[in-house]
Tab-separated table of C-alpha atoms and ligand atoms in Angstrom:
chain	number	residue	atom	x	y	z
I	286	UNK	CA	-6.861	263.780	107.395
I	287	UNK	CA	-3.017	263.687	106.365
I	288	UNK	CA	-1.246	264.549	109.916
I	289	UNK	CA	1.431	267.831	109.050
I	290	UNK	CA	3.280	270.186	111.499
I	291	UNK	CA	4.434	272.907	110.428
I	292	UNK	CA	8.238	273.966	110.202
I	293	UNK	CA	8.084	276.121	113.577
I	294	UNK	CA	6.312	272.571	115.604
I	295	UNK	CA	9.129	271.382	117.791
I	296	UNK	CA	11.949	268.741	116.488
I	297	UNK	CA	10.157	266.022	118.077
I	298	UNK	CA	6.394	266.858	117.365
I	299	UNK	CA	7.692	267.345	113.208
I	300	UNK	CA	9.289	263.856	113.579
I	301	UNK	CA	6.590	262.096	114.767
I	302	UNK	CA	4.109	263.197	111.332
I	303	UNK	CA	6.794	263.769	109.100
I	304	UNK	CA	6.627	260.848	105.574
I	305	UNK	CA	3.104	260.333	106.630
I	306	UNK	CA	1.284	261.871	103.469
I	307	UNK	CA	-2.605	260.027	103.580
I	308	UNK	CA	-2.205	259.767	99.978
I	309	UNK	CA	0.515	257.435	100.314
I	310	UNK	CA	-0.125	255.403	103.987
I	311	UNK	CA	-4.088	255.307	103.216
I	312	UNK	CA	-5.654	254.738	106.708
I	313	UNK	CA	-2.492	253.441	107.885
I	314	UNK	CA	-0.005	254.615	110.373
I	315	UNK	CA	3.395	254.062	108.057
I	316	UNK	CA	3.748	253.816	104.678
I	317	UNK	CA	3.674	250.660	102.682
I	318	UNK	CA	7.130	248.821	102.259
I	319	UNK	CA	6.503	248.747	97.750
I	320	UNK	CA	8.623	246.407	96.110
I	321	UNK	CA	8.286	247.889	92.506
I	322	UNK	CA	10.689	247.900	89.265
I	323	UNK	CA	8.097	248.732	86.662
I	324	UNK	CA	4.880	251.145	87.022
I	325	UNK	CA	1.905	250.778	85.341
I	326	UNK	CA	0.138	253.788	83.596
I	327	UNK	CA	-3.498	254.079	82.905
I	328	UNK	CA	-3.012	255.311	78.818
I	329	UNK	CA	0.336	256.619	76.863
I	330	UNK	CA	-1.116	260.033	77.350
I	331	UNK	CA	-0.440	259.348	81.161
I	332	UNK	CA	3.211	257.385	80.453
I	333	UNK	CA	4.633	260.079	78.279
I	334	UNK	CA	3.100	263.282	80.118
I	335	UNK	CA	5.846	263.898	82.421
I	336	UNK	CA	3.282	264.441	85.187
I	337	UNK	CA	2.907	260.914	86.716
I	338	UNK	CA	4.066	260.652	90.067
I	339	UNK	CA	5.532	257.179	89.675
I	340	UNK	CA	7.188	256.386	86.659
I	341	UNK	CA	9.956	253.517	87.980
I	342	UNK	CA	10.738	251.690	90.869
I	343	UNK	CA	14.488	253.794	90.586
I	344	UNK	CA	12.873	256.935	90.641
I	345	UNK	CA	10.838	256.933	93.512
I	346	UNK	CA	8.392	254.531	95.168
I	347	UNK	CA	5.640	255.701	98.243
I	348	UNK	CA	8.081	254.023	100.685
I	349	UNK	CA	11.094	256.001	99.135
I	350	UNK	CA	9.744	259.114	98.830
I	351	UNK	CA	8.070	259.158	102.118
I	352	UNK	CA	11.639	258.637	103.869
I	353	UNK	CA	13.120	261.321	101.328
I	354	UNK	CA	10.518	263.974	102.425
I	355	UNK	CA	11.482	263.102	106.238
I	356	UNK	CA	14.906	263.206	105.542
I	357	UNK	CA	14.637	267.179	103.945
I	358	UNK	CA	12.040	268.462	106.412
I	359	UNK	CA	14.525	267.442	109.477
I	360	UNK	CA	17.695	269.437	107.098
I	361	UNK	CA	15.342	272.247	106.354
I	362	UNK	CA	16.000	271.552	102.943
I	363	UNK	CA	13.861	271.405	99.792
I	364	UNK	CA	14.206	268.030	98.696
I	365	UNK	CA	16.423	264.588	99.585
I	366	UNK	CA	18.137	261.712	97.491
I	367	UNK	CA	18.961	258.351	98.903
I	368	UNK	CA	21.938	256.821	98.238
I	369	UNK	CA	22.933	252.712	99.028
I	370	UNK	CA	25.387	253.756	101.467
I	371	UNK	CA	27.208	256.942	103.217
I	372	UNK	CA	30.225	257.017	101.111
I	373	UNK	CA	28.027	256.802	97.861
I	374	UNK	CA	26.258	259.846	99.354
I	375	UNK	CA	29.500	261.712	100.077
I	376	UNK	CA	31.000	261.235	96.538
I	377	UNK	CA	27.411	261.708	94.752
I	378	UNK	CA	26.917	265.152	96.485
I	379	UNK	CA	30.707	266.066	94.857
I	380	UNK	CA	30.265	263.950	91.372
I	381	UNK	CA	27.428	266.295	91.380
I	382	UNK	CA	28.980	269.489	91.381
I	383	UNK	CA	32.640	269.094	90.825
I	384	UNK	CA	34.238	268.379	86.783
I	385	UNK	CA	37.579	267.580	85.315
I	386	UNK	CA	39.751	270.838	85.816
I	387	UNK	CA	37.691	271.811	89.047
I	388	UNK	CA	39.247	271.921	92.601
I	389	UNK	CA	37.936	270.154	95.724
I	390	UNK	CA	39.088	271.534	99.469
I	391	UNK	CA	38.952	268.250	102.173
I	392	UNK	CA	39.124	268.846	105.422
I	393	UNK	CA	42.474	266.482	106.881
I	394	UNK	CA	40.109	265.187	108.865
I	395	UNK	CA	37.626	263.778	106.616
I	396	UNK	CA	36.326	259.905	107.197
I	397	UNK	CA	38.917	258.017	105.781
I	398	UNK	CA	37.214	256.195	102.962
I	399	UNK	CA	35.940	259.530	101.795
I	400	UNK	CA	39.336	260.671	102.056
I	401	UNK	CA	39.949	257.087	99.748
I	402	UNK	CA	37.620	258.288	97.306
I	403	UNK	CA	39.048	261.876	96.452
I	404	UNK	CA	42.817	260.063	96.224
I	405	UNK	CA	41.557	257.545	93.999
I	406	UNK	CA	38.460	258.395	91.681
I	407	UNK	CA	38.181	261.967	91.968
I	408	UNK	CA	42.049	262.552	90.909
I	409	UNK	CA	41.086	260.226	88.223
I	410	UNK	CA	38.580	262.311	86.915
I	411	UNK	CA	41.161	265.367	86.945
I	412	UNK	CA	39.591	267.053	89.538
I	413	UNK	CA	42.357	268.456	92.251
I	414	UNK	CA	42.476	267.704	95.577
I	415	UNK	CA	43.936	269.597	98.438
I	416	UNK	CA	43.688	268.463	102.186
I	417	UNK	CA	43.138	271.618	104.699
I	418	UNK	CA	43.309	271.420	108.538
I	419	UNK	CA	40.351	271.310	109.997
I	420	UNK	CA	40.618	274.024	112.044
I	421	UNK	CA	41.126	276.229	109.741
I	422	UNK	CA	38.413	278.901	109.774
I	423	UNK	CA	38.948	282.145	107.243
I	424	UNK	CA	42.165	281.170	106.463
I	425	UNK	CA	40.699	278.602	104.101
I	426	UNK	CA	40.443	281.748	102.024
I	427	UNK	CA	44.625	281.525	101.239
I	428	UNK	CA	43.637	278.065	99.937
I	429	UNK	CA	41.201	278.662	97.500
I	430	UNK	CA	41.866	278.766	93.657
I	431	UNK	CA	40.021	280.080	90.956
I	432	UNK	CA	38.537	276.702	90.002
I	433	UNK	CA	38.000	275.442	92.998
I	434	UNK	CA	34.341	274.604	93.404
I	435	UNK	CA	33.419	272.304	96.462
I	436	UNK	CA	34.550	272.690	100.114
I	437	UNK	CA	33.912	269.809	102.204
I	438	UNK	CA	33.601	270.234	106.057
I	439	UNK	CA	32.842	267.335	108.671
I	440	UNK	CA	32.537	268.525	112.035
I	441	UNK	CA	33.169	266.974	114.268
I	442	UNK	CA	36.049	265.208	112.409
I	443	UNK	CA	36.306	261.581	112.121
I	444	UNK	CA	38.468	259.355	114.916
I	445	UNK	CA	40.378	263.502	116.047
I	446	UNK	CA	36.796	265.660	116.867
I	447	UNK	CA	38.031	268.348	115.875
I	448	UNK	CA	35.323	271.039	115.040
I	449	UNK	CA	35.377	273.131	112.264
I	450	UNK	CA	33.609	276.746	111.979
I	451	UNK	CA	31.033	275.791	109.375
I	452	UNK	CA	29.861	279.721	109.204
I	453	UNK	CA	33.196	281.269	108.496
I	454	UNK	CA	34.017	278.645	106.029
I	455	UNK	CA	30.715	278.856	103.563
I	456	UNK	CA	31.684	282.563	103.702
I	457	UNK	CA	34.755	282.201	102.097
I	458	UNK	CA	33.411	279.636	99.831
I	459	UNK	CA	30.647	281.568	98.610
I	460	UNK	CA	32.504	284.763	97.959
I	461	UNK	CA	34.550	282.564	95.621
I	462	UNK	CA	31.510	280.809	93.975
I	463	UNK	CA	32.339	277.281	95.661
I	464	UNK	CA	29.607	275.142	97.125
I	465	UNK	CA	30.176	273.983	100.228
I	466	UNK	CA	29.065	270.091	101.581
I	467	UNK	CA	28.878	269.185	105.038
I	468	UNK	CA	28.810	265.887	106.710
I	469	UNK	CA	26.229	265.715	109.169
I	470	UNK	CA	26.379	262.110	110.354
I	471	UNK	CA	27.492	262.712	113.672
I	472	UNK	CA	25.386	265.650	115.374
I	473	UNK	CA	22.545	264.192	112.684
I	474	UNK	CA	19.748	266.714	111.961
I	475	UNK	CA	18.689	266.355	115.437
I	476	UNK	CA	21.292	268.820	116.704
I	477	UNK	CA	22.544	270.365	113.723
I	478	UNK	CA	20.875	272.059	110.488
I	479	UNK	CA	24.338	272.240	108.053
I	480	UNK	CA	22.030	274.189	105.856
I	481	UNK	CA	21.028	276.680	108.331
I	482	UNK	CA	24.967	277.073	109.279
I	483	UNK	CA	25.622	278.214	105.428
I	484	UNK	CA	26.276	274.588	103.858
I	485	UNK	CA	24.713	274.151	100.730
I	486	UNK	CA	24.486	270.102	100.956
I	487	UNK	CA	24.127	268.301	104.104
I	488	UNK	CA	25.433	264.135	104.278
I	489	UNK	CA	24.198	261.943	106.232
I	490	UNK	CA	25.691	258.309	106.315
I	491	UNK	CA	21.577	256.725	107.833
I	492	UNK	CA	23.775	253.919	108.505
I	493	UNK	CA	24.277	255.277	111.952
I	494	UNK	CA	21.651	256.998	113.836
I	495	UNK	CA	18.710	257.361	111.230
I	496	UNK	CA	18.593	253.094	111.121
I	497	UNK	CA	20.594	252.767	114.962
I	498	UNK	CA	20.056	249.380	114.988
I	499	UNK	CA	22.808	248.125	112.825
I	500	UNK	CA	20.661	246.341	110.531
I	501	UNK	CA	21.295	248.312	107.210
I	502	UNK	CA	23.294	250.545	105.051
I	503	UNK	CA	22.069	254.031	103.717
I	504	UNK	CA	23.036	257.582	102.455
I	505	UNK	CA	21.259	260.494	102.445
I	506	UNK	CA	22.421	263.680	100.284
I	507	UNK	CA	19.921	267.495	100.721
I	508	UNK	CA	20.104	270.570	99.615
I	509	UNK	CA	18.018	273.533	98.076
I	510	UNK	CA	17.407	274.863	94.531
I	511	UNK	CA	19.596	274.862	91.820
I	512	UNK	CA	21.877	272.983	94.226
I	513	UNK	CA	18.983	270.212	94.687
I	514	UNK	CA	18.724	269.888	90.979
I	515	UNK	CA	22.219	269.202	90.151
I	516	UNK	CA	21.984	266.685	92.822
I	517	UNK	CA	18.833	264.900	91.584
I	518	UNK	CA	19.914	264.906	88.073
I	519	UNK	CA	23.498	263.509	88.940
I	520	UNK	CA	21.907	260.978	91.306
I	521	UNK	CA	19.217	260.171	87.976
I	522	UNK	CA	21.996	259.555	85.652
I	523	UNK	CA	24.075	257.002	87.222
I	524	UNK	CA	21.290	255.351	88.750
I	525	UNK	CA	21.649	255.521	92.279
I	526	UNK	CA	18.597	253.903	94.028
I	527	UNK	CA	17.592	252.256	97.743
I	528	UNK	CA	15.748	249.079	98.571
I	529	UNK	CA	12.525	249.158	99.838
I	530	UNK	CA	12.982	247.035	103.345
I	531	UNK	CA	16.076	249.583	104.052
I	532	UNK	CA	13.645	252.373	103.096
I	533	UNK	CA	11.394	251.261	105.769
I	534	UNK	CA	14.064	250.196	108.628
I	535	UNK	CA	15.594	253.976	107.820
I	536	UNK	CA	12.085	255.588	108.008
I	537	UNK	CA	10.899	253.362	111.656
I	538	UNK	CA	14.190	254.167	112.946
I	539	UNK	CA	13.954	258.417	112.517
I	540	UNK	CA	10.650	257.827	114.344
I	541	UNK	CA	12.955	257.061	117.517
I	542	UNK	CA	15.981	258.890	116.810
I	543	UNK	CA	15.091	262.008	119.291
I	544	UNK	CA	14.950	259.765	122.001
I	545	UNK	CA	17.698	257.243	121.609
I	546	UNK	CA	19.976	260.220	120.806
I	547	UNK	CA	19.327	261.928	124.207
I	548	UNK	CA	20.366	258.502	125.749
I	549	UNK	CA	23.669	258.137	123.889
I	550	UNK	CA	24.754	261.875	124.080
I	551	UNK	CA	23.672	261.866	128.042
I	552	UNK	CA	25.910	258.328	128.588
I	553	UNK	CA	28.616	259.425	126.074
I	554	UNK	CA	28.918	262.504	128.504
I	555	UNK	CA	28.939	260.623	131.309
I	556	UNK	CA	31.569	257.947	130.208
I	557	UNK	CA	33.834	261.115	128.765
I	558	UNK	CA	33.624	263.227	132.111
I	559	UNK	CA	34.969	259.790	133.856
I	560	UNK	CA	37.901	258.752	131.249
I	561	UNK	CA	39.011	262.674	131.685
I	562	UNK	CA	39.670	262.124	135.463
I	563	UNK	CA	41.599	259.091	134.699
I	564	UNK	CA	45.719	258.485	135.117
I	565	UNK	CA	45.413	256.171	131.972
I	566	UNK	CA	44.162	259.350	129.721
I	567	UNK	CA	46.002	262.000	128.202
I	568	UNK	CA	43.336	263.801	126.553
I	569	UNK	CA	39.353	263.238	126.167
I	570	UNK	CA	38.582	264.268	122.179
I	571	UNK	CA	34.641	265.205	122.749
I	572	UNK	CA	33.537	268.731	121.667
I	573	UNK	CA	31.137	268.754	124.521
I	574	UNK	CA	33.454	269.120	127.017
I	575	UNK	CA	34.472	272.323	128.169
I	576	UNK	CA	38.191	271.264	128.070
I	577	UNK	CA	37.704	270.491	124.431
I	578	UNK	CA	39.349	273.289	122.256
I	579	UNK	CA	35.838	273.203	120.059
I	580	UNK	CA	33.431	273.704	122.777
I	581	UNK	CA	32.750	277.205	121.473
I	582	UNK	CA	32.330	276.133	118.185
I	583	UNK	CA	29.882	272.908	119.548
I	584	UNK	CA	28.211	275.376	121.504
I	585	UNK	CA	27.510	278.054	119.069
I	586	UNK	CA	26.675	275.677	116.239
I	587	UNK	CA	24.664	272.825	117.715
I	588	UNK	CA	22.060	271.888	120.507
I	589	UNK	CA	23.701	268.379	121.186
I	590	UNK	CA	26.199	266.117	121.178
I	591	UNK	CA	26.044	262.119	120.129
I	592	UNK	CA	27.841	258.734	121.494
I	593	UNK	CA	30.584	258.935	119.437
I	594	UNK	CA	33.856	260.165	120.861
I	595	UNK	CA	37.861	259.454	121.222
I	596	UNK	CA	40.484	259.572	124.191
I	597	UNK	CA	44.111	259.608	124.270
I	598	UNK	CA	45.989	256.727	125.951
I	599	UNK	CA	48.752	258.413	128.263
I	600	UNK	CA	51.369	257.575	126.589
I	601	UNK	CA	52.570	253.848	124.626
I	602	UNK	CA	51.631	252.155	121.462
I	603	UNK	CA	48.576	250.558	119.530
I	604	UNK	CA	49.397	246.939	121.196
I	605	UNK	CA	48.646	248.626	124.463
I	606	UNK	CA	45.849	250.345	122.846
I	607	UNK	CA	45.084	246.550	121.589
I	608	UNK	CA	45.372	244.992	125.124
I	609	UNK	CA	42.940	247.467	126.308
I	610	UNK	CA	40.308	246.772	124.180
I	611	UNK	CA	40.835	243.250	124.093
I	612	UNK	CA	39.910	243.244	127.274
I	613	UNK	CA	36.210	244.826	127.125
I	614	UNK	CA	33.359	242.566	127.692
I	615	UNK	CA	30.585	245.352	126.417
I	616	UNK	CA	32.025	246.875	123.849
I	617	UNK	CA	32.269	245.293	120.910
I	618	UNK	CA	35.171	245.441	118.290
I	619	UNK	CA	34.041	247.164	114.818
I	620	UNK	CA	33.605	249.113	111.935
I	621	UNK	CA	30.603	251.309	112.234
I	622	UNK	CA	28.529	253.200	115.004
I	623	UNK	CA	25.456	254.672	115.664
I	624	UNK	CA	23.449	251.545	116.872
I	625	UNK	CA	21.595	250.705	120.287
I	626	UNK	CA	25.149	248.893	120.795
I	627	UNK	CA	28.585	250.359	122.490
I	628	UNK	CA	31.602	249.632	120.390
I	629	UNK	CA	35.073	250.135	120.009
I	630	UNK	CA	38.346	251.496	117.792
I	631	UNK	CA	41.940	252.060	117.481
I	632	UNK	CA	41.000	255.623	116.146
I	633	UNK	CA	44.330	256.270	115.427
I	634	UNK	CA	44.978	252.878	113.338
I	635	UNK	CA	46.257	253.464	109.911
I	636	UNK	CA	45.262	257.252	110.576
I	637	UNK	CA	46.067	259.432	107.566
I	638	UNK	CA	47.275	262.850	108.009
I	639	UNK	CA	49.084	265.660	105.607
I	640	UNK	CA	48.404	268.857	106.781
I	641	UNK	CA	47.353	268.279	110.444
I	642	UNK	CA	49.049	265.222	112.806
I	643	UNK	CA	47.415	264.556	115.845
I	644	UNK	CA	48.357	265.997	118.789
I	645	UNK	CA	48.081	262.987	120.691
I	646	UNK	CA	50.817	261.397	123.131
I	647	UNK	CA	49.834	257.759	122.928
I	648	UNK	CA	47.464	255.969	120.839
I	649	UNK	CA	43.832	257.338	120.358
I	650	UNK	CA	40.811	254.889	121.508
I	651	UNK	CA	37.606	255.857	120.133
I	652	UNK	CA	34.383	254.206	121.632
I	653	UNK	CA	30.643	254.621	120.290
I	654	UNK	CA	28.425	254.632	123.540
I	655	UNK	CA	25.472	252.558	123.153
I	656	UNK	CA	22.085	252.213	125.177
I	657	UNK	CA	23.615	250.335	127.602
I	658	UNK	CA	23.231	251.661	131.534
I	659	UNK	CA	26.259	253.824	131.646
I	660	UNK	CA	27.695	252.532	134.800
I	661	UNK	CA	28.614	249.507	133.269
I	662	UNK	CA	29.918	250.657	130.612
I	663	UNK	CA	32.449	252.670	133.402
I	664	UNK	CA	32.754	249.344	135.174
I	665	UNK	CA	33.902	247.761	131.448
I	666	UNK	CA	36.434	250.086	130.655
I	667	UNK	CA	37.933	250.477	134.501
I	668	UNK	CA	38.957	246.613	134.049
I	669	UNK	CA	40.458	246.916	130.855
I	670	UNK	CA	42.088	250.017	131.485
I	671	UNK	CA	43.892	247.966	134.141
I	672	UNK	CA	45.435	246.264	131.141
I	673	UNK	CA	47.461	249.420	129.971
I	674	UNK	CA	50.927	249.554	131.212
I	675	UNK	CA	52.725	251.935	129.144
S	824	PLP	C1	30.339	255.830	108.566
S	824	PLP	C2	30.514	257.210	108.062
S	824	PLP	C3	30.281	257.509	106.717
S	824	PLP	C4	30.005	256.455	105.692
S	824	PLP	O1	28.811	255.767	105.881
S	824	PLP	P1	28.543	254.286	105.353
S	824	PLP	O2	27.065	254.206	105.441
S	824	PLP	O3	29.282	253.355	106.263
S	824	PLP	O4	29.049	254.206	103.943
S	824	PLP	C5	30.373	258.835	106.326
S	824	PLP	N1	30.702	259.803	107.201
S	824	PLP	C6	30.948	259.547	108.491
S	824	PLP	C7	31.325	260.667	109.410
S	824	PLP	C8	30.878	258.244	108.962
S	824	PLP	O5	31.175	257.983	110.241
């Protein structure tokens, strides 16, 4: 019998049988990893019908669509798309819906290569771009033009945390006929529904916490309806597609994600509560702390918070910032987050803002908290800290 829960089961219970249709993992557990390009049909009354459920290895495998279908049940959407990376998911969900002459509203806060991707291609494409602080809330509504048609929120923001009111901001979109994507990398469906907030697409970069082990790149792009089908047909057209081993990692790794997750937001607390009570900090950037001016927000709008957050050095300049994490011996030094490992950032390196500056005294540190026992983690950063001066 093909193990379902329905959409009221709990998170956990709906990740656990979620992808598993019996018509695609046979008496198996997990689905087969299917290397395919070309299907084979049983007549050219099956091949041209329209009807078969394979038709290429770039439209949809079992392995594929069984992560796709996990993917929308945990964004209560109708139906998901896969994309080779997160960026390629972020600018397929607005190739999708935005044209030459439209208008696109970023928040200031956006991750930076997104924020790459709108200077570069979009403005290429004559679609206008205008960056809006994240913070914002209704007042987005002075910024929106007639032709503007997408409104991009991430919230948290990337490297600054700031959190935006996803709610208030679909309502001015949609009263002005714009869609409105959200980023949903860092609470991940686990602790936020972007859909259920008023979003029409939710983004998830699966590099992070869907794979969490470092070991691939993915994208994930949802939505519902007509919304969905724009998506799907953009995403047909230029021939976006996944390989089947990353298909798989993705899929083993949302299997696990409840449970890792409570682990790195439990530690990321932990580590955040201790950096806040030290002489070395100006500021802890972490929307669940109650000193954080989007607890509110992170309270109203999600049921948990992840390993990734930033801090403010007290004060100096990115070499102190430099000698501080030169000095960890857990953390490691890179691009990237969401795996079993702890790393660390100059957040505010090469940090672009236009509308919004930091309001930050020294450098901002930001530090993914891995699976590691907390304490040590504590124990790392005390001795490096020892290393700032400023
Ligand atoms: C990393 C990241 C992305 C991009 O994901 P890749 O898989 O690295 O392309 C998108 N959004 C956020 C918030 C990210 O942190």
């Amino acid at each position: 019998m093909t193990k379902t829960a329905s959409r009221d089961a709990g998170r956990a219970t709906r990740l656990v049988a979620t992808g598993r249709d019996k018509a695609i993992t046979g008496p198996f557990v997990n689905p087969p990893t299917v290397h395919a390009s070309t299907v084979l049909f049983d007549s050219v009354a099956e091949m041209y019908s329209g009807e078969a459920r394979y038709t290429y290895g770039r439209r949809g495998t079992p392995t594929i669509n069984a992560l796709g279908e996990a993917i929308a049940e945990m964004e209560n959407a109708e139906g998901t798309v896969l994309c080779p990376s997160g960026l390629s998911a972020i600018s397929t969900a607005i190739l999708a819906l935005a044209s030459a002459g439209d208008h696109v509203l970023l928040p200031d806060s956006i991750y930076h290569p997104g924020r790459h991707f709108a200077d570069t291609v979009l403005t290429r494409m004559g679609v206008e771009v205008t960056y809006y602080a994240p913070t914002i809330g209704e007042a987005l509504a002075e910024l929106m033009q007639a032709n503007t048609r997408v409104v991009y929120v991430e919230s948290p923001g990337s490297n600054t945390m700031e959190m935006q009111d996803i709610p208030a901001i679909a309502a001015v979109a949609h009263t002005r006929g714009a869609f409105v994507v959200a980023d949903n990398t860092w609470a991940t469906p686990i602790y936020s529904r972007p859909l259920d907030l008023g979003a029409d697409v939710a983004v998830l970069s699966a590099t992070k916490y869907i794979g969490g082990h470092s070991d691939l790149m993915m994208g994930t792009v949802s939505a519902r309806g007509e919304v969905l089908s724009a998506i799907r047909r953009y995403h047909g057209a230029v021939g976006l597609c996944v390989a089947p081993d990353d298909a798989f990692l993705a899929l083993r790794g949302l299997r696990t994600i409840e449970v890792r997750l409570a682990r790195h937001r439990d530690s990321a607390l932990k580590v955040a509560a201790w950096l806040e009570a030290r002489p070395e900090v100006a500021r802890v950037l972490h929307p669940g702390l109650e000193s954080d001016p989007g607890h509110a927000l992170w309270q109203r709008d999600t049921s948990g918070s992840s390993g990734l957050f930033s801090f403010v050095l007290n004060g100096g300049t990115e070499d102190d910032a430099a000698r501080v994490l030169d000095a960890l011996k857990l953390f490691g030094l890179g691009y990237s987050w969401g795996g079993f490992e702890s790393l660390a950032t100059i957040g505010s390196h090469g940090l672009t803002r236009v509308v919004s500056p930091p309001d930050a005294a020294g450098p901002i540190i930001r530090l993914h908290i891995g699976l590691e026992d907390p304490d040590d983690l504590i124990a790392d950063l005390e001795q490096a800290l020892a290393n700032w001066t400023a």
